[in-house]
């Protein structure tokens, strides 16, 4: 049995949040640079240049990539052979609060979603998804600060199995079409297929954090991703909605087993400030 102190979890969460908020992944930066080489119209090129310049400034000055510093989503993978000495969930919440205070991140969370909508003032609570892993004595944490310009444009639908491949592709493309410029394109489209209502949405979010440029190991889904990306980029929404051929940088599809009577599909859109950071103890 390995012992990890709750204070170590707290420190790691804080570090991962600040890293994600200030530094964009090299895969996303490189995809944006490639898009800049391919775009031919002045407005699309200008939008991409400004996005890249913003990323350079954020990294060099260690300031947030965007004013919407998002709601913190944490995927925690805890080995069953680990004992956390202290409160695990409180360590995550406390690390998240510290990151928001020390990094001067915007407090973006309200306690009651419908009536009072009073700001919690420290961006708490973070959302925690925890999985236990057998034969493992590590803790792995993936942090995704999620802005709501893009979260608001995400969608889920409970399809019958007869909707088939074409139904899935049309739903993905239609979700991006309806979103227009609101999710701050170029986006990354995370798609979950299968599971139940909530699992489908969860794997869609996880899919957004997959490395841009990586290929789906299942050939059928790899082909589906390419087709969706091509159709999404043919919509002409373009960088920042100024028109062009880069509405999305990637479509990432994740799937899990589902019930014989259904085929849930979730589309989680992430903006060009696709922030995530990973670490382990
Ligand atoms: S969608 Fe992304 S880039 Fe746009 S305001 Fe929200 S966090 Fe910022």
Short mmCIF file of C-alpha atoms and ligand atoms in Angstrom, two decimals:
data_model
loop_
_atom_site.label_atom_id
_atom_site.label_comp_id
_atom_site.label_asym_id
_atom_site.label_seq_id
_atom_site.Cartn_x
_atom_site.Cartn_y
_atom_site.Cartn_z
CA UNK A 1 0.00 0.00 0.00
CA UNK A 2 1.46 3.32 -1.05
CA UNK A 3 0.60 6.45 0.90
CA UNK A 4 0.10 9.78 -0.85
CA UNK A 5 -0.47 12.87 1.26
CA UNK A 6 -3.56 14.95 0.49
CA UNK A 7 -1.28 17.99 0.46
CA UNK A 8 0.60 16.49 -2.53
CA UNK A 9 -2.70 16.11 -4.39
CA UNK A 10 -3.60 19.71 -3.57
CA UNK A 11 -0.25 21.02 -4.84
CA UNK A 12 -0.44 18.98 -8.06
CA UNK A 13 -3.99 20.13 -8.86
CA UNK A 14 -2.96 23.75 -8.42
CA UNK A 15 0.06 23.30 -10.65
CA UNK A 16 -1.95 21.50 -13.36
CA UNK A 17 -4.66 24.15 -13.43
CA UNK A 18 -2.17 27.00 -13.74
CA UNK A 19 -0.25 25.12 -16.42
CA UNK A 20 -3.43 24.48 -18.42
CA UNK A 21 -4.64 28.07 -18.08
CA UNK A 22 -1.36 29.63 -19.26
CA UNK A 23 0.22 27.19 -21.71
CA UNK A 24 -1.45 25.71 -24.78
CA UNK A 25 -0.38 22.23 -25.86
CA UNK A 26 2.27 21.99 -28.58
CA UNK A 27 -0.10 19.76 -30.63
CA UNK A 28 -2.75 22.49 -30.75
CA UNK A 29 -0.25 25.26 -31.49
CA UNK A 30 1.22 23.22 -34.31
CA UNK A 31 -2.26 22.46 -35.76
CA UNK A 32 -3.03 26.20 -35.70
CA UNK A 33 0.27 26.98 -37.45
CA UNK A 34 -0.57 24.43 -40.14
CA UNK A 35 -4.01 25.99 -40.52
CA UNK A 36 -2.39 29.40 -40.97
CA UNK A 37 -0.33 28.05 -43.86
CA UNK A 38 -3.45 26.63 -45.51
CA UNK A 39 -5.86 29.55 -45.09
CA UNK A 40 -5.82 32.00 -47.97
CA UNK A 41 -8.23 34.78 -46.98
CA UNK A 42 -7.05 37.78 -44.97
CA UNK A 43 -9.68 37.62 -42.17
CA UNK A 44 -9.06 33.91 -41.50
CA UNK A 45 -5.29 34.42 -41.49
CA UNK A 46 -5.59 37.45 -39.20
CA UNK A 47 -7.75 35.51 -36.73
CA UNK A 48 -5.23 32.64 -36.62
CA UNK A 49 -2.29 35.03 -36.25
CA UNK A 50 -4.00 36.71 -33.31
CA UNK A 51 -4.81 33.41 -31.66
CA UNK A 52 -1.17 32.32 -31.98
CA UNK A 53 0.08 35.69 -30.72
CA UNK A 54 -2.29 35.45 -27.75
CA UNK A 55 -0.87 32.02 -26.94
CA UNK A 56 2.69 33.37 -27.11
CA UNK A 57 1.84 36.23 -24.74
CA UNK A 58 -0.01 33.96 -22.29
CA UNK A 59 2.96 31.58 -22.09
CA UNK A 60 5.63 34.26 -21.81
CA UNK A 61 3.77 36.36 -19.21
CA UNK A 62 2.09 33.39 -17.50
CA UNK A 63 -1.34 34.91 -17.83
CA UNK A 64 -4.59 33.15 -18.77
CA UNK A 65 -5.15 32.22 -22.41
CA UNK A 66 -8.69 33.55 -22.13
CA UNK A 67 -10.78 35.69 -19.81
CA UNK A 68 -13.10 32.72 -19.38
CA UNK A 69 -10.86 30.56 -17.24
CA UNK A 70 -13.60 27.96 -17.18
CA UNK A 71 -15.11 25.49 -14.80
CA UNK A 72 -12.57 22.95 -13.58
CA UNK A 73 -13.16 19.33 -14.58
CA UNK A 74 -10.87 16.71 -13.04
CA UNK A 75 -10.54 13.13 -14.21
CA UNK A 76 -8.77 11.22 -11.42
CA UNK A 77 -7.43 7.69 -11.90
CA UNK A 78 -6.59 6.26 -8.51
CA UNK A 79 -4.71 2.99 -8.13
CA UNK A 80 -6.39 0.65 -5.68
CA UNK A 81 -3.06 0.16 -3.90
CA UNK A 82 -2.91 3.83 -2.91
CA UNK A 83 -4.09 5.29 0.35
CA UNK A 84 -4.64 9.06 0.35
CA UNK A 85 -3.70 10.39 3.77
CA UNK A 86 -6.30 13.14 4.26
CA UNK A 87 -9.42 14.19 2.39
CA UNK A 88 -9.04 13.45 -1.32
CA UNK A 89 -11.92 15.50 -2.66
CA UNK A 90 -11.18 18.41 -0.36
CA UNK A 91 -7.56 18.35 -1.55
CA UNK A 92 -8.76 18.76 -5.12
CA UNK A 93 -11.19 21.55 -4.22
CA UNK A 94 -8.59 23.31 -2.15
CA UNK A 95 -5.97 23.04 -4.93
CA UNK A 96 -8.49 24.45 -7.39
CA UNK A 97 -9.33 27.36 -5.10
CA UNK A 98 -5.64 28.16 -4.58
CA UNK A 99 -5.01 28.15 -8.33
CA UNK A 100 -7.81 30.65 -8.86
CA UNK A 101 -6.55 32.98 -6.14
CA UNK A 102 -2.84 32.76 -6.94
CA UNK A 103 -3.27 32.81 -10.71
CA UNK A 104 -5.81 35.67 -10.64
CA UNK A 105 -8.20 33.50 -12.62
CA UNK A 106 -11.75 34.67 -13.15
CA UNK A 107 -14.34 33.35 -10.73
CA UNK A 108 -16.89 31.90 -13.13
CA UNK A 109 -19.12 29.62 -11.05
CA UNK A 110 -22.49 30.35 -9.49
CA UNK A 111 -23.80 28.28 -6.58
CA UNK A 112 -27.42 27.99 -7.68
CA UNK A 113 -27.86 27.56 -11.43
CA UNK A 114 -31.47 28.74 -11.71
CA UNK A 115 -32.51 31.24 -9.04
CA UNK A 116 -29.87 33.17 -7.07
CA UNK A 117 -26.90 32.65 -9.39
CA UNK A 118 -24.54 34.02 -6.74
CA UNK A 119 -20.87 33.72 -7.61
CA UNK A 120 -18.92 31.32 -5.37
CA UNK A 121 -15.99 33.77 -5.77
CA UNK A 122 -13.30 31.10 -5.93
CA UNK A 123 -14.50 29.09 -8.91
CA UNK A 124 -15.44 26.18 -6.66
CA UNK A 125 -16.57 23.52 -6.91
CA UNK A 126 -14.42 21.60 -9.36
CA UNK A 127 -16.18 18.64 -10.98
CA UNK A 128 -14.49 15.33 -10.14
CA UNK A 129 -14.73 12.07 -12.08
CA UNK A 130 -12.96 9.31 -10.15
CA UNK A 131 -12.01 5.84 -11.36
CA UNK A 132 -10.26 3.14 -9.36
CA UNK A 133 -7.59 1.15 -11.17
CA UNK A 134 -6.66 -2.41 -10.11
CA UNK A 135 -3.02 -3.44 -9.48
CA UNK A 136 -1.86 0.14 -9.49
CA UNK A 137 -0.18 2.35 -6.90
CA UNK A 138 -0.27 5.68 -8.70
CA UNK A 139 -2.61 8.62 -8.92
CA UNK A 140 -3.04 10.19 -12.34
CA UNK A 141 -4.88 13.49 -12.72
CA UNK A 142 -6.18 15.09 -15.89
CA UNK A 143 -7.42 18.66 -15.47
CA UNK A 144 -9.66 20.32 -18.05
CA UNK A 145 -10.68 23.96 -17.39
CA UNK A 146 -13.82 24.24 -19.55
CA UNK A 147 -14.98 27.56 -20.96
CA UNK A 148 -18.68 27.87 -21.56
CA UNK A 149 -18.65 29.64 -24.93
CA UNK A 150 -17.98 26.20 -26.36
CA UNK A 151 -19.61 24.10 -23.63
CA UNK A 152 -22.92 25.85 -24.32
CA UNK A 153 -22.81 24.73 -27.94
CA UNK A 154 -22.36 21.06 -27.11
CA UNK A 155 -25.20 18.58 -27.61
CA UNK A 156 -26.35 15.08 -26.77
CA UNK A 157 -28.97 12.90 -28.42
CA UNK A 158 -30.34 9.47 -27.65
CA UNK A 159 -30.49 7.88 -31.10
CA UNK A 160 -32.12 4.57 -31.95
CA UNK A 161 -29.55 2.10 -33.35
CA UNK A 162 -31.19 2.45 -36.78
CA UNK A 163 -29.80 6.02 -37.05
CA UNK A 164 -26.57 4.33 -38.09
CA UNK A 165 -23.35 5.91 -39.30
CA UNK A 166 -25.04 8.58 -41.40
CA UNK A 167 -27.21 9.68 -38.49
CA UNK A 168 -24.13 10.13 -36.31
CA UNK A 169 -22.21 12.11 -38.93
CA UNK A 170 -25.18 14.38 -39.66
CA UNK A 171 -25.68 15.06 -35.95
CA UNK A 172 -22.02 16.01 -35.45
CA UNK A 173 -21.93 18.28 -38.48
CA UNK A 174 -25.29 19.84 -37.64
CA UNK A 175 -24.17 20.57 -34.06
CA UNK A 176 -21.12 22.43 -35.40
CA UNK A 177 -23.22 24.26 -38.00
CA UNK A 178 -25.70 25.46 -35.37
CA UNK A 179 -22.84 26.56 -33.10
CA UNK A 180 -21.45 28.89 -35.78
CA UNK A 181 -18.81 31.22 -34.37
CA UNK A 182 -20.01 30.97 -30.77
CA UNK A 183 -17.55 28.29 -29.58
CA UNK A 184 -14.55 30.37 -30.77
CA UNK A 185 -13.34 28.27 -33.70
CA UNK A 186 -11.10 26.59 -34.73
CA UNK A 187 -12.49 24.02 -32.35
CA UNK A 188 -11.78 20.47 -31.33
CA UNK A 189 -14.85 18.25 -31.47
CA UNK A 190 -15.01 15.49 -28.86
CA UNK A 191 -17.60 12.84 -29.66
CA UNK A 192 -18.86 10.09 -27.38
CA UNK A 193 -20.85 7.19 -28.81
CA UNK A 194 -22.50 4.55 -26.63
CA UNK A 195 -22.87 3.98 -22.90
CA UNK A 196 -25.72 5.69 -21.08
CA UNK A 197 -26.76 9.34 -21.20
CA UNK A 198 -24.12 10.50 -18.70
CA UNK A 199 -21.30 8.16 -19.72
CA UNK A 200 -21.63 9.25 -23.31
CA UNK A 201 -21.13 12.90 -22.34
CA UNK A 202 -18.20 12.01 -20.12
CA UNK A 203 -16.28 10.15 -22.82
CA UNK A 204 -16.98 12.98 -25.26
CA UNK A 205 -15.28 15.39 -22.88
CA UNK A 206 -12.34 13.04 -22.42
CA UNK A 207 -12.02 12.76 -26.19
CA UNK A 208 -11.45 16.52 -26.42
CA UNK A 209 -8.19 16.07 -24.50
CA UNK A 210 -6.78 13.51 -26.94
CA UNK A 211 -3.65 14.72 -28.69
CA UNK A 212 -4.48 16.59 -31.90
CA UNK A 213 -2.91 14.71 -34.80
CA UNK A 214 -3.28 11.31 -33.12
CA UNK A 215 -5.09 8.62 -35.10
CA UNK A 216 -7.97 6.59 -33.73
CA UNK A 217 -6.69 3.00 -33.30
CA UNK A 218 -9.94 1.62 -34.76
CA UNK A 219 -9.81 2.10 -38.55
CA UNK A 220 -13.59 2.50 -38.82
CA UNK A 221 -13.63 5.32 -36.29
CA UNK A 222 -10.50 6.86 -37.80
CA UNK A 223 -12.35 7.04 -41.14
CA UNK A 224 -15.41 8.49 -39.40
CA UNK A 225 -13.25 11.18 -37.76
CA UNK A 226 -11.74 12.15 -41.13
CA UNK A 227 -15.12 12.33 -42.81
CA UNK A 228 -16.60 14.45 -40.02
CA UNK A 229 -13.61 16.81 -40.02
CA UNK A 230 -13.86 17.25 -43.77
CA UNK A 231 -17.58 18.00 -43.62
CA UNK A 232 -17.22 20.33 -40.65
CA UNK A 233 -14.47 22.28 -42.39
CA UNK A 234 -16.58 22.52 -45.54
CA UNK A 235 -19.15 24.52 -43.56
CA UNK A 236 -17.06 27.65 -44.12
CA UNK A 237 -17.41 29.02 -40.57
CA UNK A 238 -13.63 29.39 -40.29
CA UNK A 239 -11.34 30.86 -37.60
CA UNK A 240 -13.33 33.14 -35.25
CA UNK A 241 -16.27 32.77 -37.66
CA UNK A 242 -14.57 34.94 -40.31
CA UNK A 243 -14.95 32.27 -42.99
CA UNK A 244 -12.33 29.83 -44.18
CA UNK A 245 -11.46 26.17 -44.29
CA UNK A 246 -10.51 25.70 -40.63
CA UNK A 247 -13.65 25.45 -38.52
CA UNK A 248 -12.20 22.57 -36.50
CA UNK A 249 -8.69 21.26 -35.92
CA UNK A 250 -9.81 17.74 -35.11
CA UNK A 251 -12.74 15.41 -34.50
CA UNK A 252 -12.00 12.82 -31.81
CA UNK A 253 -14.42 9.95 -31.38
CA UNK A 254 -14.56 7.68 -28.36
CA UNK A 255 -16.95 4.75 -27.97
CA UNK A 256 -18.10 2.36 -25.24
CA UNK A 257 -20.61 -0.53 -25.12
CA UNK A 258 -24.26 0.44 -25.00
CA UNK A 259 -27.76 -1.03 -24.63
CA UNK A 260 -29.30 -3.00 -27.52
CA UNK A 261 -32.12 -0.49 -27.79
CA UNK A 262 -30.08 2.69 -28.09
CA UNK A 263 -27.11 4.64 -29.40
CA UNK A 264 -26.38 7.78 -27.37
CA UNK A 265 -24.19 10.35 -29.13
CA UNK A 266 -22.63 13.36 -27.38
CA UNK A 267 -20.77 16.17 -29.09
CA UNK A 268 -18.58 18.24 -26.78
CA UNK A 269 -17.05 21.27 -28.46
CA UNK A 270 -13.84 22.90 -27.25
CA UNK A 271 -12.56 26.23 -28.47
CA UNK A 272 -9.06 26.99 -29.79
CA UNK A 273 -8.08 27.60 -26.14
CA UNK A 274 -8.31 23.86 -25.59
CA UNK A 275 -6.81 23.69 -22.13
CA UNK A 276 -5.85 20.52 -20.36
CA UNK A 277 -2.95 19.31 -18.30
CA UNK A 278 -1.99 15.96 -16.90
CA UNK A 279 0.23 14.80 -14.07
CA UNK A 280 0.74 11.94 -11.65
CA UNK A 281 1.95 11.10 -8.18
S1 LIG B 1 -15.04 29.54 -25.87
FE1 LIG B 1 -12.88 29.39 -25.30
S2 LIG B 1 -11.83 31.12 -26.32
FE2 LIG B 1 -14.06 31.48 -26.39
S3 LIG B 1 -14.44 32.80 -24.60
FE3 LIG B 1 -14.80 30.66 -23.95
S4 LIG B 1 -12.84 29.91 -23.15
FE4 LIG B 1 -12.44 31.79 -24.29
#
